[in-house]
Coordinates of N, CA, C and O and ligand atoms in Angstrom, one line a residue:
X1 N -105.9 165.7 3.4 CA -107.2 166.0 2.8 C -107.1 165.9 1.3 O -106.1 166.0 0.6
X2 N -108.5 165.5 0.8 CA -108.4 164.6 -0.8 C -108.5 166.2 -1.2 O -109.0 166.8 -0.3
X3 N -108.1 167.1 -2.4 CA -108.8 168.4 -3.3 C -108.6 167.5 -4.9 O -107.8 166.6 -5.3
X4 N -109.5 168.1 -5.4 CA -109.2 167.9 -7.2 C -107.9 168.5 -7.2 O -107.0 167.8 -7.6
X5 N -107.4 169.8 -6.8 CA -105.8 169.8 -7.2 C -105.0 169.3 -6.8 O -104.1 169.3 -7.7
X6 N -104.6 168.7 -5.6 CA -103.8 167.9 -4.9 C -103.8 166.3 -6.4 O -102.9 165.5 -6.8
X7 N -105.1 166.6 -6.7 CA -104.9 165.0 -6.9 C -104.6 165.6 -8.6 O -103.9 164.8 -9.2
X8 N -104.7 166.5 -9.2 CA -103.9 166.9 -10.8 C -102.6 167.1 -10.4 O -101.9 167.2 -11.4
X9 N -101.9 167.3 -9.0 CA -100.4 167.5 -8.7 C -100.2 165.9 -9.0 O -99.5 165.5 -9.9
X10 N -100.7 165.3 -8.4 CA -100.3 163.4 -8.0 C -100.1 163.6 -9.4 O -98.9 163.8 -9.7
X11 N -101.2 163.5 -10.8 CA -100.7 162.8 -12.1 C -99.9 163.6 -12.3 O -98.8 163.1 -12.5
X12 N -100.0 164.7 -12.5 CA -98.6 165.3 -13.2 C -97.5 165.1 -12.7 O -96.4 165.1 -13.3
X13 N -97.6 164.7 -11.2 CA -96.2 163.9 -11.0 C -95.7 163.1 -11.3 O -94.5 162.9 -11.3
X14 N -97.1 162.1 -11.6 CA -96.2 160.7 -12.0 C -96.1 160.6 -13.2 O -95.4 159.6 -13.6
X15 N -96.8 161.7 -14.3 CA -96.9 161.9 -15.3 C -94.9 162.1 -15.6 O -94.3 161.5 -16.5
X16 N -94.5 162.7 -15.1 CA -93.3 163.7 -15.0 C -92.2 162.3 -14.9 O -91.3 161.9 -15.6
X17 N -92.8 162.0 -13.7 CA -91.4 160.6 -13.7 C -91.6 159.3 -14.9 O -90.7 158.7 -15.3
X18 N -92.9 159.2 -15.2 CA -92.4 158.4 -16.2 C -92.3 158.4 -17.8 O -92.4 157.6 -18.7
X19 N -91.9 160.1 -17.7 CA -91.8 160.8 -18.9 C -90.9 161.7 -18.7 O -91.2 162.8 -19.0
X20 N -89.4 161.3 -18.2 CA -88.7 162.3 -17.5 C -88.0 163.1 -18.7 O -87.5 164.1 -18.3
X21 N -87.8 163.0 -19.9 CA -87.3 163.6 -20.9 C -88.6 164.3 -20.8 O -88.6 163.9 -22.0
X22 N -89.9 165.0 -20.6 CA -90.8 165.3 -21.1 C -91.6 165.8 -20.1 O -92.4 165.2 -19.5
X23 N -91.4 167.4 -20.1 CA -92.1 168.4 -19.0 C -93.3 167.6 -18.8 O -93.9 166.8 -19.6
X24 N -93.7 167.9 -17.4 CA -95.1 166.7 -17.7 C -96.3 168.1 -18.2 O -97.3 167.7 -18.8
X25 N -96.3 169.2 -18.1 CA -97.3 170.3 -18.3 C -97.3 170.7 -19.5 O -96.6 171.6 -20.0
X26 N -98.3 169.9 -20.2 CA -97.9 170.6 -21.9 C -98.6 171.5 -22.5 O -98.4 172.1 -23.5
X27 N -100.1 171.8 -21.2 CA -100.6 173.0 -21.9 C -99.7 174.0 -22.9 O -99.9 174.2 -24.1
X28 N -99.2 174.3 -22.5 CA -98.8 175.8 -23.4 C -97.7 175.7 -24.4 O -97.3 176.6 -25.1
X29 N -97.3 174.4 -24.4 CA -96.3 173.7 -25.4 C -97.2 173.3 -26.2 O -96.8 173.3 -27.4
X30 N -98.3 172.8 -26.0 CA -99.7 172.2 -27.4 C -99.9 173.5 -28.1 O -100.1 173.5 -29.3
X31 N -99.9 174.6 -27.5 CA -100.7 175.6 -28.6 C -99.2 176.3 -29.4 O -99.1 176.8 -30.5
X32 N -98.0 176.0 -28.5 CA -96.9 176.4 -29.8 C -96.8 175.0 -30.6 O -96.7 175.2 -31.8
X33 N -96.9 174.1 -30.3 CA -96.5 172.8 -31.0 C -97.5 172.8 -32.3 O -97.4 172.4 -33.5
X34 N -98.5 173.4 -31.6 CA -99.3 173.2 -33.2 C -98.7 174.3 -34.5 O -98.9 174.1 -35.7
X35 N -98.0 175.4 -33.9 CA -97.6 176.3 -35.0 C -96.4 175.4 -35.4 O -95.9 175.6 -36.5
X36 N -96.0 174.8 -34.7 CA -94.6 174.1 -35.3 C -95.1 173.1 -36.1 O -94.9 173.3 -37.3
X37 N -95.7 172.2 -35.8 CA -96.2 171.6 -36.4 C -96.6 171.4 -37.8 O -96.4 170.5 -38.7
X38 N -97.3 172.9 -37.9 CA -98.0 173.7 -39.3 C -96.7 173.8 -40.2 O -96.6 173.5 -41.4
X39 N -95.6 174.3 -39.2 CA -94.7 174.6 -40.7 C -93.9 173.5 -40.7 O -93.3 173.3 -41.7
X40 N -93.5 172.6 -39.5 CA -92.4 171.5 -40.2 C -93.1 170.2 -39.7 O -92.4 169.3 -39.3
X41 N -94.4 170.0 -39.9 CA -94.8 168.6 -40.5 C -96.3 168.7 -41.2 O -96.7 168.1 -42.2
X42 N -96.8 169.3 -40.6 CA -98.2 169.6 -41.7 C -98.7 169.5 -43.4 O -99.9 169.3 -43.9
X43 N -97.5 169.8 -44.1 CA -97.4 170.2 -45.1 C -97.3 168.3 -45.7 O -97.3 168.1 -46.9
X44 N -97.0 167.2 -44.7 CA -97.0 165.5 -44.8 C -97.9 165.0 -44.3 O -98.3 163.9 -44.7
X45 N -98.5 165.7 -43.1 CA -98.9 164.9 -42.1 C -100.4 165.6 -42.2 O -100.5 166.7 -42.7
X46 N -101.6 165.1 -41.6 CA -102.9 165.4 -41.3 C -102.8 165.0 -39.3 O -101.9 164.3 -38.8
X47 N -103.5 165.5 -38.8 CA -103.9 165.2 -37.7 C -105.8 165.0 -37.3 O -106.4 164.6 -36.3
X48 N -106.0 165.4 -38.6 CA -107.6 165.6 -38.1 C -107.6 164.3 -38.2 O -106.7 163.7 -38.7
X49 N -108.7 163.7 -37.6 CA -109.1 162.0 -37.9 C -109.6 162.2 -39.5 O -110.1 163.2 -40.1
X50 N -109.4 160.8 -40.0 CA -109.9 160.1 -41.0 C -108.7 161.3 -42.6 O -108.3 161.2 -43.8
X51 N -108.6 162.0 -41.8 CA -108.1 163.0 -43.6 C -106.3 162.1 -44.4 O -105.2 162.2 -43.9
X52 N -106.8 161.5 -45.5 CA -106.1 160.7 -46.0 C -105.4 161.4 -47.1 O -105.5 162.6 -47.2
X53 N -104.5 160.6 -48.4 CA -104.0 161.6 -49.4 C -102.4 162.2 -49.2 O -101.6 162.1 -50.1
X54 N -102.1 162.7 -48.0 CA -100.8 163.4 -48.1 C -99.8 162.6 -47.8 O -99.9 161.6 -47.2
X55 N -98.4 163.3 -48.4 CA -97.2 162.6 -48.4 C -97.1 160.9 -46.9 O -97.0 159.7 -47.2
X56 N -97.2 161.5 -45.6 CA -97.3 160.7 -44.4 C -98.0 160.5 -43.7 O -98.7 161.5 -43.4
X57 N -98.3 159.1 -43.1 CA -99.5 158.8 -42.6 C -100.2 160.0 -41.4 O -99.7 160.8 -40.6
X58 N -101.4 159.7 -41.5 CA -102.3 160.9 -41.0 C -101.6 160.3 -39.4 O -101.3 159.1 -39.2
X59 N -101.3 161.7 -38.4 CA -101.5 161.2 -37.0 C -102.0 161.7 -35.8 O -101.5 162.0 -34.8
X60 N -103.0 161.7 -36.2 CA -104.2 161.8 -35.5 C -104.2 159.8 -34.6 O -104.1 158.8 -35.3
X61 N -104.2 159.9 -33.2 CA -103.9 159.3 -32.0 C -102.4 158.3 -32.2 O -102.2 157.1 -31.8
X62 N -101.4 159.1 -32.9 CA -100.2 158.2 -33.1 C -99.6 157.4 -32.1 O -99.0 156.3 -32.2
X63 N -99.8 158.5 -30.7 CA -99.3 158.0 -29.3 C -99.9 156.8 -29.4 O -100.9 156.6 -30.1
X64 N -99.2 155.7 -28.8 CA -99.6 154.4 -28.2 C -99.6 153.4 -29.5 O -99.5 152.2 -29.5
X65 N -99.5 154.2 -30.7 CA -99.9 153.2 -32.6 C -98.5 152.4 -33.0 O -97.5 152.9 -33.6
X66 N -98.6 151.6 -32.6 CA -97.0 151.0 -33.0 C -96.8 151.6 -34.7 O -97.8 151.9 -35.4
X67 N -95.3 151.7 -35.1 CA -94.9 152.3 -35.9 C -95.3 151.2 -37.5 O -95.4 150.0 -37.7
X68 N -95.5 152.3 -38.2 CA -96.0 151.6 -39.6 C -96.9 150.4 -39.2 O -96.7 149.2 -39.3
X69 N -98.0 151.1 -38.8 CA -98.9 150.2 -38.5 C -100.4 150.9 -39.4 O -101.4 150.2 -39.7
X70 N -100.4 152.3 -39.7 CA -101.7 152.7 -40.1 C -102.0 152.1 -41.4 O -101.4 152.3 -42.5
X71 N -103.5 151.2 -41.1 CA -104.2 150.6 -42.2 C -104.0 151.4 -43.6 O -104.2 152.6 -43.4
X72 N -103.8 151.3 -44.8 CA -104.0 151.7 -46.4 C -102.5 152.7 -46.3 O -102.5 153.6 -47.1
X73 N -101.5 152.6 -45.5 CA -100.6 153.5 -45.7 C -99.5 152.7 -46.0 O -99.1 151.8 -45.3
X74 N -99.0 153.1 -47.4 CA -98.0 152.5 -47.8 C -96.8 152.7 -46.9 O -96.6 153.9 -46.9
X75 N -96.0 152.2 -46.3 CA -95.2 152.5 -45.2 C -93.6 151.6 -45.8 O -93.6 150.4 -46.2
X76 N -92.4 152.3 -45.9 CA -91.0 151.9 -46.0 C -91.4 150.7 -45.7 O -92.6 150.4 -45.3
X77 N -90.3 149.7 -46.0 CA -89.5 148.6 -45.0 C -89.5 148.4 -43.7 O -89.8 147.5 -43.0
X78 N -88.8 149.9 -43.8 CA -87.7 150.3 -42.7 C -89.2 150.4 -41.6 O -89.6 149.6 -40.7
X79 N -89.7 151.4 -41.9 CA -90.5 151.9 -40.8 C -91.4 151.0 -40.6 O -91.7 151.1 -39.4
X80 N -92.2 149.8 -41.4 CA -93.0 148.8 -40.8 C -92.3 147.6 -39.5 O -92.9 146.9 -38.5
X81 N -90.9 147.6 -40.0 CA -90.1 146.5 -39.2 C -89.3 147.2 -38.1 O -88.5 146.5 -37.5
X82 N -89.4 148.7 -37.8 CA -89.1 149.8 -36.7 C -89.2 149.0 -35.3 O -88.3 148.7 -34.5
X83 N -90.7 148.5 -35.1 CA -91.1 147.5 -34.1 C -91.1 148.6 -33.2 O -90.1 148.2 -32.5
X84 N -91.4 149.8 -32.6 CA -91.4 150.9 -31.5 C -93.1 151.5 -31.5 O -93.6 152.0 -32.5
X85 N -93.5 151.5 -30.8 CA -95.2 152.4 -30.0 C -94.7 153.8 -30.2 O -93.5 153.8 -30.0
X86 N -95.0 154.4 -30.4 CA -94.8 155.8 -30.5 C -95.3 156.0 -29.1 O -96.3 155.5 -28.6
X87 N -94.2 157.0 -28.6 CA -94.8 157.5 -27.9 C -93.8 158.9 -27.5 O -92.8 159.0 -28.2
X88 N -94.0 160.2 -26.3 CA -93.5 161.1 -27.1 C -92.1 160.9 -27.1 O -91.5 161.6 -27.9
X89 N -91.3 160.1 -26.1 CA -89.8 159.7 -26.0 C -89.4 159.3 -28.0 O -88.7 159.9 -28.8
X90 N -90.3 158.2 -28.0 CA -89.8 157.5 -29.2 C -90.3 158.7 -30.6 O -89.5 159.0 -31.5
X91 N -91.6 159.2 -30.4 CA -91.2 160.6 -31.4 C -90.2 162.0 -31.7 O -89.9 162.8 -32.6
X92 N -89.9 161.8 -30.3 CA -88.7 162.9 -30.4 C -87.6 162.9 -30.8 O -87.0 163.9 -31.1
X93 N -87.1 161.5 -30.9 CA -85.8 160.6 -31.3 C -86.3 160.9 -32.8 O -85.7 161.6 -33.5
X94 N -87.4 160.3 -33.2 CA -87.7 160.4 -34.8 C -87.1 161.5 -35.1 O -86.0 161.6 -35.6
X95 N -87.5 161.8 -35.0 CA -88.1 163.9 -35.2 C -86.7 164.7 -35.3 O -86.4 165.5 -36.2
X96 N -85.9 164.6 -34.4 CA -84.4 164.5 -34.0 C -83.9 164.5 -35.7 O -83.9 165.5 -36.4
X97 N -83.6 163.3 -36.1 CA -83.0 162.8 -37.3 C -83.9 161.4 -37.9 O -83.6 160.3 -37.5
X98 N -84.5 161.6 -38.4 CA -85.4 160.4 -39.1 C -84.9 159.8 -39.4 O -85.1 158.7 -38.7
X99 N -83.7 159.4 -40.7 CA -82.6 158.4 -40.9 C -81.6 158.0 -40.3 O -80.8 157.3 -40.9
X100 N -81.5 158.5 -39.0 CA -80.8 158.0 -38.1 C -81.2 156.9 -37.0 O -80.6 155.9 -36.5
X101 N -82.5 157.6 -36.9 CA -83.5 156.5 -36.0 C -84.4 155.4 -36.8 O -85.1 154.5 -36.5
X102 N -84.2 155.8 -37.9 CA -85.7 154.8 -39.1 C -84.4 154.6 -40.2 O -84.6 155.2 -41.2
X103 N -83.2 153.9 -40.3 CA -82.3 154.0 -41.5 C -83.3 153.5 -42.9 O -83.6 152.3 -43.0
X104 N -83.7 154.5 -43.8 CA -84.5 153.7 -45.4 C -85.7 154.6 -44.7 O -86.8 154.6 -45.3
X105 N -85.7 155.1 -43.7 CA -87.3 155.4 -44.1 C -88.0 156.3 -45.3 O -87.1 156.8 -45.9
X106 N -89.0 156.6 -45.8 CA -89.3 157.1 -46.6 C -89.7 158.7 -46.6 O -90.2 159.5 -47.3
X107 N -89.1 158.7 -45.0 CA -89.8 160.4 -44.6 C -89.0 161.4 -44.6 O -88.2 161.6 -43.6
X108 N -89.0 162.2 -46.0 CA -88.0 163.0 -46.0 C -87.6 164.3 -45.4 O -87.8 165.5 -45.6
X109 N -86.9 163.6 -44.4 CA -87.0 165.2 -43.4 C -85.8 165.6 -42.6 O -85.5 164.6 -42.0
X110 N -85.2 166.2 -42.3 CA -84.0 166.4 -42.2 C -83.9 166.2 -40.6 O -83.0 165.6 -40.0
X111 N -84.9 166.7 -40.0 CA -85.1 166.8 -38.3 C -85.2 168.4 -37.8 O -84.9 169.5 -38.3
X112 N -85.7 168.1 -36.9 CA -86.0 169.5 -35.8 C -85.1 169.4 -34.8 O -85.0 168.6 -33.8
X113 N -84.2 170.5 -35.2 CA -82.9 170.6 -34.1 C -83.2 170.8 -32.8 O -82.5 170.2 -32.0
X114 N -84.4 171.9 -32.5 CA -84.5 172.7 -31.2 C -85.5 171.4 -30.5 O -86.5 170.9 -31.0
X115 N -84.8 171.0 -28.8 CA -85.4 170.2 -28.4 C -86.7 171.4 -27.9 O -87.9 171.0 -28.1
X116 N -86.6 172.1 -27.6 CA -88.1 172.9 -27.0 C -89.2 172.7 -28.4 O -90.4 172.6 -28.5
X117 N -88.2 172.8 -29.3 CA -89.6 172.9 -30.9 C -90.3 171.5 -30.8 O -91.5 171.4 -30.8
X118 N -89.3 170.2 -30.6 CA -89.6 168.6 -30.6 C -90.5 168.4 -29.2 O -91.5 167.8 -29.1
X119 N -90.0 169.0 -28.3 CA -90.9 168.9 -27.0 C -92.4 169.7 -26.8 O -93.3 169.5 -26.0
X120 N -92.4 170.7 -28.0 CA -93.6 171.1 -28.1 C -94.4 170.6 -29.4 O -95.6 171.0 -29.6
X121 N -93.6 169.7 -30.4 CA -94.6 169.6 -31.2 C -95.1 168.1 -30.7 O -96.0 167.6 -31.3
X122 N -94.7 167.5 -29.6 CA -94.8 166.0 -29.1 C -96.1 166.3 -28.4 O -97.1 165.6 -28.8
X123 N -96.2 167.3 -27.4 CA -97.4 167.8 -26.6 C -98.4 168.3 -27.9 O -99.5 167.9 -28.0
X124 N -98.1 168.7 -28.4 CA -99.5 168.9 -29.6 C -100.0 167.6 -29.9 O -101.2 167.4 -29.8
X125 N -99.1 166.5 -30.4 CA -99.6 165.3 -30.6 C -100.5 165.0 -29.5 O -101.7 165.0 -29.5
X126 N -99.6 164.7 -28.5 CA -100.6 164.1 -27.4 C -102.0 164.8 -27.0 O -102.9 164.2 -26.5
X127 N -101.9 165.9 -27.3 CA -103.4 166.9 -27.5 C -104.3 166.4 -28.0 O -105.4 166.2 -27.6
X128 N -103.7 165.9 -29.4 CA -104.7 165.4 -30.4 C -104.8 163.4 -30.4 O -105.0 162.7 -31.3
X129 N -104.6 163.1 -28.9 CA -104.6 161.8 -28.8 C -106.0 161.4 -28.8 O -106.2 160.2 -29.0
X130 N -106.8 162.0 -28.5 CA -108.2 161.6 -28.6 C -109.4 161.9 -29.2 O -110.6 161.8 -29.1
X131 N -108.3 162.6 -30.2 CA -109.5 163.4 -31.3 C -110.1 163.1 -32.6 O -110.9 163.8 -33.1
Ligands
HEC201 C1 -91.7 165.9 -46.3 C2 -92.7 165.1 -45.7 C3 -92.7 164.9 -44.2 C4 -92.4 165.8 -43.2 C5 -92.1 167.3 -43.4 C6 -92.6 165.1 -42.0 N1 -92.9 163.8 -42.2 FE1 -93.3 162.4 -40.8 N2 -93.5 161.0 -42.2 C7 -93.4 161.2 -43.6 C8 -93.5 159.9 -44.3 C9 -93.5 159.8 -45.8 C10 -93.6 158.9 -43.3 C11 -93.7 157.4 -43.5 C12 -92.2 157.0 -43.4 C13 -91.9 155.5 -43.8 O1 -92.8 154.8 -44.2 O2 -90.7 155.2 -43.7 C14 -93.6 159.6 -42.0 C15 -93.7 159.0 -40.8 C16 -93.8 159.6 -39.6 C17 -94.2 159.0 -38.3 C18 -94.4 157.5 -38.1 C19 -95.9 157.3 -38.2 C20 -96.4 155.8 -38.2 O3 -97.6 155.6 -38.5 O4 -95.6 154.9 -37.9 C21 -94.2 159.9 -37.4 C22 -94.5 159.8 -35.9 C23 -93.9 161.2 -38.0 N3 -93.7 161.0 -39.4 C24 -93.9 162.4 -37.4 C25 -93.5 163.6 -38.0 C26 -93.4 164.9 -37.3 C27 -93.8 165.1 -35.9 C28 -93.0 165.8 -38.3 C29 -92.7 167.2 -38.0 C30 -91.7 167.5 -37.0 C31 -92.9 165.1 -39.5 N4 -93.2 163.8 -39.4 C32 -92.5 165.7 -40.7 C33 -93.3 162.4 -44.2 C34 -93.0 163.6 -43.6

């Protein structure tokens, strides 16, 4: 028998396998991800659409934006010739150690040790993928 929940189990399942580093259920990791967020990338980053000005490029719908690609953002070397889609595998790796994964990038950040902090500030992104 077809239900709307049976069929939100099907995506989140397949959501799950082809995001297997990445709980597929991010509700409740989006609303900590945004406090993480606030204090270890906000203070570079914008998420709202269009808000420009700060240290790194705004990322508001980053998922799916191939890397150093946003229009008027001065972007490294390093990070325009990165050649990776963001997505939350390939932001978590950033986020990890930025000069390890981006060597020259210009984003000075040491990394987010705690994978629960990286797995919840990735789900806040994807929150904000259509906003
Ligand atoms: C001190 C400032 C600063 C902090 C803190 C910071 N970033 Fe960045 N970020 C930057 C800069 C600058 C760039 C551009 C890097 C380059 O051009 O090499 C960048 C680039 C990025 C990109 C690539 C975007 C694109 O358009 O290709 C992502 C994704 C990103 N940051 C995510 C994060 C996340 C998530 C956090 C918090 C965990 C964070 N950053 C913390 C400054 C920062």
């Amino acid at each position: 028998m077809f239900t709307p929940l049976r069929f939100a189990f099907a995506c989140l399942f397949s959501l799950a396998v082809a995001q297997a580093a990445i709980a597929a259920d991010c509700a409740p990791d989006a609303r900590r991800g945004a406090q993480v967020f606030t204090t270890e990338c906000g203070v570079c980053h914008a998420v709202k659409k269009d808000v420009a000005g700060l240290m790194g490029p705004n990322l508001n719908g980053v998922i799916g934006r191939k890397s150093g690609s946003l229009a008027g953002f001065s972007y490294s070397p390093a990070m325009r010739n990165k050649d990776v889609t963001w997505q939350a595998e390939t932001i978590a790796e950033l986020i990890t150690q930025p000069q390890a994964y981006v060597p020259g990038t210009y984003m000075p950040y040491m990394g987010l040790a705690s994978a629960d902090d990286r797995q919840a500030v990735v789900c806040f992104l994807k929150s904000k993928e259509a906003l």
